[in-house]
């Protein structure tokens, strides 16, 4: 009899434990979802493949199970640019080439940052280029042409972005209109630093502009800025204990394609993958977060092919069976489909093949638990 009573008690404890466990999951599902969008500018499938051939470890890309592809044409050109590509991500609408946060009819469209701010979200931007460049600019600015850096900087001051790190100091401090937007941001309760990634002030918004234009590339000696800025942004936004949207751009993969520079491309992809590993670790500790990794377009028509060695004496060419080469078709953007990788709550929404502006709508589908 005592044995039966003991079994019943153990069963009740197990049921209670399972019930509590289910309840905690339900609460987690009801919490606002953090969003991290990583964009490897110019990063197509071949670029991603270089991480598998030239890295010392298994690439972090291999951790993903939910994978899809996007189609990238803009409304004006079959081959898009970063401005129209990023605007599709940030607004949910396709637009014309060179447009920043504008519709195909040149009208301002609310960006994902502006929409989420109304829902109580924080926002952050990390880039290796000027923070006024096409990709980061598309998430807070509204201008007709991507080269209007000074106008984009004016929108940055209005944007109330909580955290940003990158280059572009000259567009705030050394302007043709002689305005000092750096001082204006400080007056708006920003802590700014143009020297290093100093400790953030939790009671202020924080901005880091560490170069007049862009940061150095990896082949020019850039060290761990990409990982350090990403970690700093995650720490700050997490400590504020409010949901957030963070866009992280690996900018110079695109530059490697334009320069047809295999070493630059390879190093920038490996640096992006290293930063990706850091973000995936964050997701494991903070499961109420959605990570989406993609690119605005591919650059260079890159392929991974056979590698050959030439005999100096005979001039004969022979294949290196253990090596591959990075080949370029040209120095421009291409129209190839772009991979999408997703992890975290709602990541299953990103499977399949769809238009680039659907990234925006799938993010909101995930936020709304659909």
mmCIF file of C-alpha atoms in Angstrom:
data_model
loop_
_atom_site.group_PDB
_atom_site.id
_atom_site.type_symbol
_atom_site.label_atom_id
_atom_site.label_comp_id
_atom_site.label_asym_id
_atom_site.label_seq_id
_atom_site.Cartn_x
_atom_site.Cartn_y
_atom_site.Cartn_z
ATOM 1 C CA UNK A 1 0.000 0.000 0.000
ATOM 2 C CA UNK A 2 2.817 2.375 0.941
ATOM 3 C CA UNK A 3 4.510 1.520 -2.364
ATOM 4 C CA UNK A 4 1.332 2.412 -4.333
ATOM 5 C CA UNK A 5 0.979 5.707 -2.418
ATOM 6 C CA UNK A 6 4.603 6.536 -3.210
ATOM 7 C CA UNK A 7 4.025 5.877 -6.928
ATOM 8 C CA UNK A 8 0.929 8.103 -6.940
ATOM 9 C CA UNK A 9 2.832 10.929 -5.231
ATOM 10 C CA UNK A 10 5.699 10.664 -7.706
ATOM 11 C CA UNK A 11 3.222 10.763 -10.590
ATOM 12 C CA UNK A 12 1.550 13.886 -9.195
ATOM 13 C CA UNK A 13 4.920 15.589 -8.768
ATOM 14 C CA UNK A 14 5.822 14.727 -12.365
ATOM 15 C CA UNK A 15 2.515 16.113 -13.673
ATOM 16 C CA UNK A 16 2.994 19.297 -11.644
ATOM 17 C CA UNK A 17 6.560 19.679 -12.968
ATOM 18 C CA UNK A 18 5.485 19.180 -16.583
ATOM 19 C CA UNK A 19 2.608 21.628 -16.102
ATOM 20 C CA UNK A 20 4.953 24.266 -14.716
ATOM 21 C CA UNK A 21 7.346 23.664 -17.557
ATOM 22 C CA UNK A 22 4.629 24.205 -20.158
ATOM 23 C CA UNK A 23 3.477 27.342 -18.405
ATOM 24 C CA UNK A 24 6.983 28.869 -18.494
ATOM 25 C CA UNK A 25 7.234 28.209 -22.233
ATOM 26 C CA UNK A 26 3.874 29.903 -22.758
ATOM 27 C CA UNK A 27 5.027 32.996 -20.875
ATOM 28 C CA UNK A 28 8.183 33.087 -23.004
ATOM 29 C CA UNK A 29 6.088 32.954 -26.173
ATOM 30 C CA UNK A 30 4.092 35.959 -24.996
ATOM 31 C CA UNK A 31 7.165 38.119 -24.366
ATOM 32 C CA UNK A 32 8.098 40.647 -27.078
ATOM 33 C CA UNK A 33 10.539 39.085 -29.525
ATOM 34 C CA UNK A 34 14.049 40.484 -29.953
ATOM 35 C CA UNK A 35 15.118 40.758 -33.628
ATOM 36 C CA UNK A 36 18.674 40.542 -34.955
ATOM 37 C CA UNK A 37 19.141 41.000 -38.706
ATOM 38 C CA UNK A 38 22.632 40.278 -40.039
ATOM 39 C CA UNK A 39 23.365 41.431 -43.590
ATOM 40 C CA UNK A 40 26.491 40.322 -45.426
ATOM 41 C CA UNK A 41 26.607 42.980 -48.119
ATOM 42 C CA UNK A 42 27.299 41.315 -51.474
ATOM 43 C CA UNK A 43 27.291 37.841 -49.882
ATOM 44 C CA UNK A 44 25.988 35.116 -52.171
ATOM 45 C CA UNK A 45 26.198 31.355 -51.811
ATOM 46 C CA UNK A 46 29.720 31.187 -53.254
ATOM 47 C CA UNK A 47 30.955 33.800 -50.771
ATOM 48 C CA UNK A 48 29.453 31.786 -47.902
ATOM 49 C CA UNK A 49 31.118 28.668 -49.328
ATOM 50 C CA UNK A 50 34.553 30.255 -48.865
ATOM 51 C CA UNK A 51 34.088 29.930 -45.091
ATOM 52 C CA UNK A 52 33.888 26.148 -45.557
ATOM 53 C CA UNK A 53 37.077 25.956 -47.632
ATOM 54 C CA UNK A 54 39.318 28.558 -46.002
ATOM 55 C CA UNK A 55 38.290 28.622 -42.339
ATOM 56 C CA UNK A 56 40.125 26.723 -39.620
ATOM 57 C CA UNK A 57 36.905 25.603 -37.932
ATOM 58 C CA UNK A 58 33.479 24.377 -39.030
ATOM 59 C CA UNK A 59 31.665 27.574 -40.104
ATOM 60 C CA UNK A 60 28.892 28.855 -37.880
ATOM 61 C CA UNK A 61 26.661 28.868 -40.968
ATOM 62 C CA UNK A 62 26.472 25.098 -40.569
ATOM 63 C CA UNK A 63 24.435 25.453 -37.360
ATOM 64 C CA UNK A 64 21.288 26.580 -39.210
ATOM 65 C CA UNK A 65 18.382 24.278 -40.011
ATOM 66 C CA UNK A 66 15.899 26.858 -41.307
ATOM 67 C CA UNK A 67 17.173 28.086 -44.672
ATOM 68 C CA UNK A 68 15.527 29.815 -47.634
ATOM 69 C CA UNK A 69 16.324 31.976 -50.669
ATOM 70 C CA UNK A 70 15.275 35.472 -51.728
ATOM 71 C CA UNK A 71 14.824 37.055 -55.140
ATOM 72 C CA UNK A 72 16.381 40.509 -55.231
ATOM 73 C CA UNK A 73 15.187 42.633 -58.225
ATOM 74 C CA UNK A 74 14.230 46.252 -57.472
ATOM 75 C CA UNK A 75 11.283 48.004 -59.146
ATOM 76 C CA UNK A 76 13.608 49.761 -61.578
ATOM 77 C CA UNK A 77 16.382 47.211 -62.211
ATOM 78 C CA UNK A 78 16.618 43.441 -62.330
ATOM 79 C CA UNK A 79 20.048 43.754 -60.683
ATOM 80 C CA UNK A 80 19.527 45.652 -57.445
ATOM 81 C CA UNK A 81 21.849 47.746 -55.293
ATOM 82 C CA UNK A 82 22.280 47.924 -51.514
ATOM 83 C CA UNK A 83 19.930 50.907 -51.113
ATOM 84 C CA UNK A 84 16.911 49.273 -52.762
ATOM 85 C CA UNK A 85 17.813 45.885 -51.265
ATOM 86 C CA UNK A 86 18.053 47.177 -47.696
ATOM 87 C CA UNK A 87 14.921 49.309 -48.147
ATOM 88 C CA UNK A 88 13.013 46.143 -49.106
ATOM 89 C CA UNK A 89 14.158 44.588 -45.808
ATOM 90 C CA UNK A 90 13.434 47.697 -43.750
ATOM 91 C CA UNK A 91 10.027 48.689 -45.153
ATOM 92 C CA UNK A 92 8.488 45.570 -46.675
ATOM 93 C CA UNK A 93 8.213 47.310 -50.048
ATOM 94 C CA UNK A 94 10.368 47.034 -53.138
ATOM 95 C CA UNK A 95 11.636 50.318 -54.494
ATOM 96 C CA UNK A 96 13.871 51.780 -57.196
ATOM 97 C CA UNK A 97 17.636 51.520 -57.308
ATOM 98 C CA UNK A 98 19.488 54.003 -55.035
ATOM 99 C CA UNK A 99 16.382 54.772 -52.945
ATOM 100 C CA UNK A 100 16.696 54.967 -49.148
ATOM 101 C CA UNK A 101 13.479 54.409 -47.166
ATOM 102 C CA UNK A 102 11.315 55.649 -50.037
ATOM 103 C CA UNK A 103 8.574 53.996 -52.085
ATOM 104 C CA UNK A 104 8.871 53.427 -55.824
ATOM 105 C CA UNK A 105 6.964 56.729 -56.144
ATOM 106 C CA UNK A 106 9.580 58.578 -54.040
ATOM 107 C CA UNK A 107 7.385 58.853 -50.950
ATOM 108 C CA UNK A 108 8.738 58.129 -47.441
ATOM 109 C CA UNK A 109 7.773 54.733 -45.996
ATOM 110 C CA UNK A 110 7.974 53.907 -42.278
ATOM 111 C CA UNK A 111 10.989 51.711 -41.571
ATOM 112 C CA UNK A 112 10.987 48.681 -39.309
ATOM 113 C CA UNK A 113 12.835 50.704 -36.661
ATOM 114 C CA UNK A 114 10.201 53.461 -36.742
ATOM 115 C CA UNK A 115 7.350 50.936 -36.574
ATOM 116 C CA UNK A 116 8.901 48.942 -33.727
ATOM 117 C CA UNK A 117 9.735 52.088 -31.752
ATOM 118 C CA UNK A 118 5.979 52.675 -31.544
ATOM 119 C CA UNK A 119 5.707 49.222 -29.946
ATOM 120 C CA UNK A 120 8.297 50.091 -27.288
ATOM 121 C CA UNK A 121 11.299 48.549 -29.006
ATOM 122 C CA UNK A 122 14.877 49.758 -28.766
ATOM 123 C CA UNK A 123 16.993 49.857 -31.921
ATOM 124 C CA UNK A 124 20.625 49.404 -32.879
ATOM 125 C CA UNK A 125 22.875 49.513 -35.942
ATOM 126 C CA UNK A 126 26.370 48.125 -36.468
ATOM 127 C CA UNK A 127 28.235 48.666 -39.747
ATOM 128 C CA UNK A 128 31.790 48.758 -41.050
ATOM 129 C CA UNK A 129 30.911 51.588 -43.449
ATOM 130 C CA UNK A 130 29.711 55.105 -42.588
ATOM 131 C CA UNK A 131 26.525 54.818 -40.543
ATOM 132 C CA UNK A 132 25.001 56.951 -43.331
ATOM 133 C CA UNK A 133 25.824 54.352 -46.000
ATOM 134 C CA UNK A 134 23.105 52.661 -48.044
ATOM 135 C CA UNK A 135 22.455 49.613 -45.874
ATOM 136 C CA UNK A 136 22.365 51.162 -42.372
ATOM 137 C CA UNK A 137 20.775 54.357 -43.724
ATOM 138 C CA UNK A 138 17.818 52.435 -45.149
ATOM 139 C CA UNK A 139 16.722 51.496 -41.633
ATOM 140 C CA UNK A 140 16.166 55.055 -40.364
ATOM 141 C CA UNK A 141 16.388 57.577 -43.248
ATOM 142 C CA UNK A 142 14.189 58.722 -46.141
ATOM 143 C CA UNK A 143 16.084 60.195 -49.118
ATOM 144 C CA UNK A 144 15.791 59.825 -52.878
ATOM 145 C CA UNK A 145 19.435 58.912 -53.475
ATOM 146 C CA UNK A 146 21.932 56.942 -51.421
ATOM 147 C CA UNK A 147 24.748 59.450 -52.022
ATOM 148 C CA UNK A 148 22.982 62.159 -50.005
ATOM 149 C CA UNK A 149 25.026 61.313 -46.909
ATOM 150 C CA UNK A 150 24.534 64.684 -45.233
ATOM 151 C CA UNK A 151 20.752 64.408 -45.584
ATOM 152 C CA UNK A 152 20.862 60.856 -44.242
ATOM 153 C CA UNK A 153 22.860 62.142 -41.256
ATOM 154 C CA UNK A 154 20.105 64.692 -40.554
ATOM 155 C CA UNK A 155 17.647 61.800 -40.385
ATOM 156 C CA UNK A 156 19.973 59.957 -38.002
ATOM 157 C CA UNK A 157 19.635 62.821 -35.521
ATOM 158 C CA UNK A 158 15.835 62.569 -35.797
ATOM 159 C CA UNK A 159 15.739 58.776 -35.640
ATOM 160 C CA UNK A 160 16.263 58.197 -31.901
ATOM 161 C CA UNK A 161 18.231 55.020 -32.645
ATOM 162 C CA UNK A 162 19.452 53.795 -29.252
ATOM 163 C CA UNK A 163 22.818 52.392 -30.317
ATOM 164 C CA UNK A 164 24.985 52.731 -33.396
ATOM 165 C CA UNK A 165 28.583 51.880 -34.240
ATOM 166 C CA UNK A 166 30.498 52.386 -37.479
ATOM 167 C CA UNK A 167 32.159 55.167 -39.453
ATOM 168 C CA UNK A 168 30.927 58.375 -41.049
ATOM 169 C CA UNK A 169 32.073 61.008 -38.564
ATOM 170 C CA UNK A 170 32.640 63.557 -41.357
ATOM 171 C CA UNK A 171 28.944 63.613 -42.256
ATOM 172 C CA UNK A 172 28.119 64.788 -38.744
ATOM 173 C CA UNK A 173 31.048 67.094 -37.937
ATOM 174 C CA UNK A 174 32.570 68.310 -41.236
ATOM 175 C CA UNK A 175 29.528 69.215 -43.261
ATOM 176 C CA UNK A 176 28.990 71.604 -46.157
ATOM 177 C CA UNK A 177 26.225 73.378 -44.174
ATOM 178 C CA UNK A 178 28.629 73.738 -41.182
ATOM 179 C CA UNK A 179 26.099 72.132 -38.817
ATOM 180 C CA UNK A 180 27.560 70.126 -35.937
ATOM 181 C CA UNK A 181 25.272 67.103 -35.752
ATOM 182 C CA UNK A 182 27.681 65.462 -33.322
ATOM 183 C CA UNK A 183 26.905 68.217 -30.800
ATOM 184 C CA UNK A 184 23.187 67.942 -31.587
ATOM 185 C CA UNK A 185 23.208 64.230 -30.706
ATOM 186 C CA UNK A 186 25.005 64.939 -27.429
ATOM 187 C CA UNK A 187 22.312 67.530 -26.663
ATOM 188 C CA UNK A 188 19.738 64.767 -27.270
ATOM 189 C CA UNK A 189 21.239 62.654 -24.442
ATOM 190 C CA UNK A 190 23.659 60.585 -26.504
ATOM 191 C CA UNK A 191 27.030 59.441 -25.233
ATOM 192 C CA UNK A 192 29.304 59.577 -28.306
ATOM 193 C CA UNK A 193 32.857 58.352 -28.892
ATOM 194 C CA UNK A 194 34.989 58.914 -31.998
ATOM 195 C CA UNK A 195 38.122 57.214 -30.637
ATOM 196 C CA UNK A 196 37.217 53.757 -29.301
ATOM 197 C CA UNK A 197 34.394 51.434 -28.315
ATOM 198 C CA UNK A 198 34.233 52.748 -24.760
ATOM 199 C CA UNK A 199 31.845 51.422 -22.115
ATOM 200 C CA UNK A 200 28.275 52.493 -22.843
ATOM 201 C CA UNK A 201 26.217 54.698 -20.532
ATOM 202 C CA UNK A 202 23.099 52.735 -19.661
ATOM 203 C CA UNK A 203 21.191 55.948 -18.930
ATOM 204 C CA UNK A 204 21.825 57.394 -22.394
ATOM 205 C CA UNK A 205 21.666 56.440 -26.036
ATOM 206 C CA UNK A 206 25.119 55.531 -27.333
ATOM 207 C CA UNK A 207 26.915 56.143 -30.624
ATOM 208 C CA UNK A 208 30.396 55.266 -31.878
ATOM 209 C CA UNK A 209 31.815 56.865 -35.044
ATOM 210 C CA UNK A 210 35.387 55.615 -35.271
ATOM 211 C CA UNK A 211 36.331 56.836 -38.759
ATOM 212 C CA UNK A 212 35.604 59.790 -41.029
ATOM 213 C CA UNK A 213 34.452 57.351 -43.716
ATOM 214 C CA UNK A 214 34.460 53.566 -43.319
ATOM 215 C CA UNK A 215 36.454 51.394 -40.931
ATOM 216 C CA UNK A 216 39.540 49.623 -42.358
ATOM 217 C CA UNK A 217 38.993 46.312 -44.118
ATOM 218 C CA UNK A 218 40.501 43.099 -42.728
ATOM 219 C CA UNK A 219 43.330 43.263 -45.271
ATOM 220 C CA UNK A 220 44.007 46.850 -44.125
ATOM 221 C CA UNK A 221 44.426 45.697 -40.532
ATOM 222 C CA UNK A 222 40.972 45.873 -38.948
ATOM 223 C CA UNK A 223 41.096 43.770 -35.836
ATOM 224 C CA UNK A 224 38.068 42.736 -33.748
ATOM 225 C CA UNK A 225 35.848 45.807 -34.244
ATOM 226 C CA UNK A 226 33.008 43.813 -35.803
ATOM 227 C CA UNK A 227 32.768 41.360 -32.908
ATOM 228 C CA UNK A 228 33.415 44.018 -30.249
ATOM 229 C CA UNK A 229 30.798 46.445 -31.587
ATOM 230 C CA UNK A 230 28.235 43.664 -31.951
ATOM 231 C CA UNK A 231 28.844 42.421 -28.405
ATOM 232 C CA UNK A 232 28.716 45.968 -27.027
ATOM 233 C CA UNK A 233 25.393 46.580 -28.756
ATOM 234 C CA UNK A 234 23.924 43.294 -27.510
ATOM 235 C CA UNK A 235 25.092 43.965 -23.937
ATOM 236 C CA UNK A 236 23.646 47.481 -23.925
ATOM 237 C CA UNK A 237 20.298 46.575 -25.484
ATOM 238 C CA UNK A 238 19.923 43.532 -23.218
ATOM 239 C CA UNK A 239 20.734 45.457 -20.042
ATOM 240 C CA UNK A 240 17.986 47.962 -20.873
ATOM 241 C CA UNK A 241 15.494 45.076 -20.452
ATOM 242 C CA UNK A 242 13.288 46.116 -23.364
ATOM 243 C CA UNK A 243 12.802 44.284 -26.682
ATOM 244 C CA UNK A 244 15.120 45.390 -29.455
ATOM 245 C CA UNK A 245 15.844 45.350 -33.172
ATOM 246 C CA UNK A 246 19.532 45.202 -34.099
ATOM 247 C CA UNK A 247 20.871 45.337 -37.673
ATOM 248 C CA UNK A 248 24.466 44.164 -38.145
ATOM 249 C CA UNK A 249 26.145 44.698 -41.539
ATOM 250 C CA UNK A 250 29.278 42.962 -42.801
ATOM 251 C CA UNK A 251 29.982 45.640 -45.382
ATOM 252 C CA UNK A 252 33.224 44.696 -47.091
ATOM 253 C CA UNK A 253 32.278 41.320 -48.528
ATOM 254 C CA UNK A 254 30.732 43.499 -51.233
ATOM 255 C CA UNK A 255 33.963 45.474 -51.614
ATOM 256 C CA UNK A 256 35.906 42.252 -52.127
ATOM 257 C CA UNK A 257 33.597 41.446 -55.033
ATOM 258 C CA UNK A 258 33.876 44.908 -56.582
ATOM 259 C CA UNK A 259 37.680 44.809 -56.314
ATOM 260 C CA UNK A 260 37.751 41.188 -57.522
ATOM 261 C CA UNK A 261 40.019 40.642 -54.532
ATOM 262 C CA UNK A 262 39.828 37.009 -53.374
ATOM 263 C CA UNK A 263 41.851 37.580 -50.201
ATOM 264 C CA UNK A 264 39.695 40.517 -49.086
ATOM 265 C CA UNK A 265 36.505 38.575 -49.787
ATOM 266 C CA UNK A 266 37.760 35.502 -47.929
ATOM 267 C CA UNK A 267 38.864 37.420 -44.841
ATOM 268 C CA UNK A 268 35.649 39.465 -44.648
ATOM 269 C CA UNK A 269 33.460 36.346 -44.885
ATOM 270 C CA UNK A 270 35.481 34.658 -42.138
ATOM 271 C CA UNK A 271 35.123 37.777 -39.966
ATOM 272 C CA UNK A 272 31.378 37.786 -40.618
ATOM 273 C CA UNK A 273 31.177 34.105 -39.662
ATOM 274 C CA UNK A 274 33.101 34.809 -36.452
ATOM 275 C CA UNK A 275 30.600 37.536 -35.558
ATOM 276 C CA UNK A 276 27.780 35.164 -36.460
ATOM 277 C CA UNK A 277 29.125 32.676 -33.913
ATOM 278 C CA UNK A 278 28.967 35.339 -31.225
ATOM 279 C CA UNK A 279 25.328 36.117 -32.100
ATOM 280 C CA UNK A 280 24.354 32.427 -32.155
ATOM 281 C CA UNK A 281 25.763 32.072 -28.624
ATOM 282 C CA UNK A 282 23.578 35.008 -27.609
ATOM 283 C CA UNK A 283 20.509 33.267 -29.083
ATOM 284 C CA UNK A 284 21.186 30.159 -27.002
ATOM 285 C CA UNK A 285 21.264 32.249 -23.833
ATOM 286 C CA UNK A 286 18.296 34.393 -24.916
ATOM 287 C CA UNK A 287 15.908 32.058 -26.806
ATOM 288 C CA UNK A 288 13.253 34.746 -27.077
ATOM 289 C CA UNK A 289 15.239 36.179 -29.994
ATOM 290 C CA UNK A 290 14.963 35.770 -33.761
ATOM 291 C CA UNK A 291 18.123 35.886 -35.870
ATOM 292 C CA UNK A 292 17.879 36.335 -39.640
ATOM 293 C CA UNK A 293 21.051 36.244 -41.755
ATOM 294 C CA UNK A 294 21.004 37.205 -45.423
ATOM 295 C CA UNK A 295 22.415 39.618 -48.041
ATOM 296 C CA UNK A 296 21.078 42.458 -50.139
ATOM 297 C CA UNK A 297 22.602 41.017 -53.337
ATOM 298 C CA UNK A 298 25.635 39.111 -54.611
ATOM 299 C CA UNK A 299 28.712 40.921 -55.923
ATOM 300 C CA UNK A 300 31.292 39.663 -58.393
ATOM 301 C CA UNK A 301 29.512 36.666 -59.878
ATOM 302 C CA UNK A 302 31.758 34.612 -57.618
ATOM 303 C CA UNK A 303 32.294 30.884 -58.073
ATOM 304 C CA UNK A 304 34.422 28.311 -56.303
ATOM 305 C CA UNK A 305 36.507 26.366 -58.814
ATOM 306 C CA UNK A 306 39.565 24.268 -59.364
ATOM 307 C CA UNK A 307 42.918 25.601 -58.230
ATOM 308 C CA UNK A 308 45.948 25.156 -60.452
ATOM 309 C CA UNK A 309 49.687 25.390 -59.946
ATOM 310 C CA UNK A 310 52.104 26.232 -62.758
ATOM 311 C CA UNK A 311 55.446 24.487 -63.028
ATOM 312 C CA UNK A 312 58.084 27.264 -63.244
ATOM 313 C CA UNK A 313 60.380 25.174 -65.430
ATOM 314 C CA UNK A 314 57.932 23.737 -67.952
ATOM 315 C CA UNK A 315 55.082 26.244 -67.680
ATOM 316 C CA UNK A 316 52.649 23.357 -67.471
ATOM 317 C CA UNK A 317 49.512 23.728 -65.372
ATOM 318 C CA UNK A 318 48.312 21.011 -63.013
ATOM 319 C CA UNK A 319 45.330 20.840 -60.703
ATOM 320 C CA UNK A 320 45.803 21.107 -56.937
ATOM 321 C CA UNK A 321 43.493 18.369 -55.702
ATOM 322 C CA UNK A 322 43.303 19.697 -52.129
ATOM 323 C CA UNK A 323 42.699 23.380 -52.929
ATOM 324 C CA UNK A 324 40.032 25.546 -54.564
ATOM 325 C CA UNK A 325 40.139 28.997 -56.116
ATOM 326 C CA UNK A 326 37.813 31.999 -55.783
ATOM 327 C CA UNK A 327 36.828 33.144 -59.273
ATOM 328 C CA UNK A 328 35.092 36.357 -60.350
ATOM 329 C CA UNK A 329 32.805 36.763 -63.339
ATOM 330 C CA UNK A 330 33.004 40.597 -63.184
ATOM 331 C CA UNK A 331 33.229 43.455 -60.665
ATOM 332 C CA UNK A 332 29.484 44.190 -60.465
ATOM 333 C CA UNK A 333 26.389 42.983 -58.638
ATOM 334 C CA UNK A 334 24.633 39.889 -59.953
ATOM 335 C CA UNK A 335 21.065 38.611 -59.931
ATOM 336 C CA UNK A 336 21.662 35.263 -58.240
ATOM 337 C CA UNK A 337 19.252 34.085 -55.547
ATOM 338 C CA UNK A 338 20.466 34.927 -52.042
ATOM 339 C CA UNK A 339 20.434 32.506 -49.072
ATOM 340 C CA UNK A 340 18.491 33.287 -45.907
ATOM 341 C CA UNK A 341 19.392 31.614 -42.600
ATOM 342 C CA UNK A 342 17.164 31.875 -39.522
ATOM 343 C CA UNK A 343 17.433 30.745 -35.900
ATOM 344 C CA UNK A 344 15.250 31.273 -32.849
ATOM 345 C CA UNK A 345 11.548 31.842 -32.343
ATOM 346 C CA UNK A 346 9.759 32.162 -35.671
ATOM 347 C CA UNK A 347 12.740 30.938 -37.703
ATOM 348 C CA UNK A 348 10.567 28.377 -39.497
ATOM 349 C CA UNK A 349 8.836 31.277 -41.275
ATOM 350 C CA UNK A 350 11.945 31.904 -43.383
ATOM 351 C CA UNK A 351 12.005 28.634 -45.311
ATOM 352 C CA UNK A 352 11.250 28.591 -49.038
ATOM 353 C CA UNK A 353 11.877 30.943 -51.955
ATOM 354 C CA UNK A 354 10.358 34.433 -51.885
ATOM 355 C CA UNK A 355 10.937 38.118 -52.708
ATOM 356 C CA UNK A 356 13.398 40.124 -50.599
ATOM 357 C CA UNK A 357 10.701 42.436 -49.178
ATOM 358 C CA UNK A 358 9.070 39.372 -47.576
ATOM 359 C CA UNK A 359 11.874 39.386 -44.979
ATOM 360 C CA UNK A 360 10.117 42.366 -43.346
ATOM 361 C CA UNK A 361 6.718 40.656 -43.331
ATOM 362 C CA UNK A 362 8.120 37.368 -42.019
ATOM 363 C CA UNK A 363 9.784 39.233 -39.155
ATOM 364 C CA UNK A 364 6.430 40.715 -38.140
ATOM 365 C CA UNK A 365 4.755 37.324 -38.554
ATOM 366 C CA UNK A 366 7.302 35.977 -36.062
ATOM 367 C CA UNK A 367 6.752 38.916 -33.691
ATOM 368 C CA UNK A 368 3.018 38.238 -33.749
ATOM 369 C CA UNK A 369 3.572 34.514 -33.020
ATOM 370 C CA UNK A 370 2.011 33.352 -36.286
#
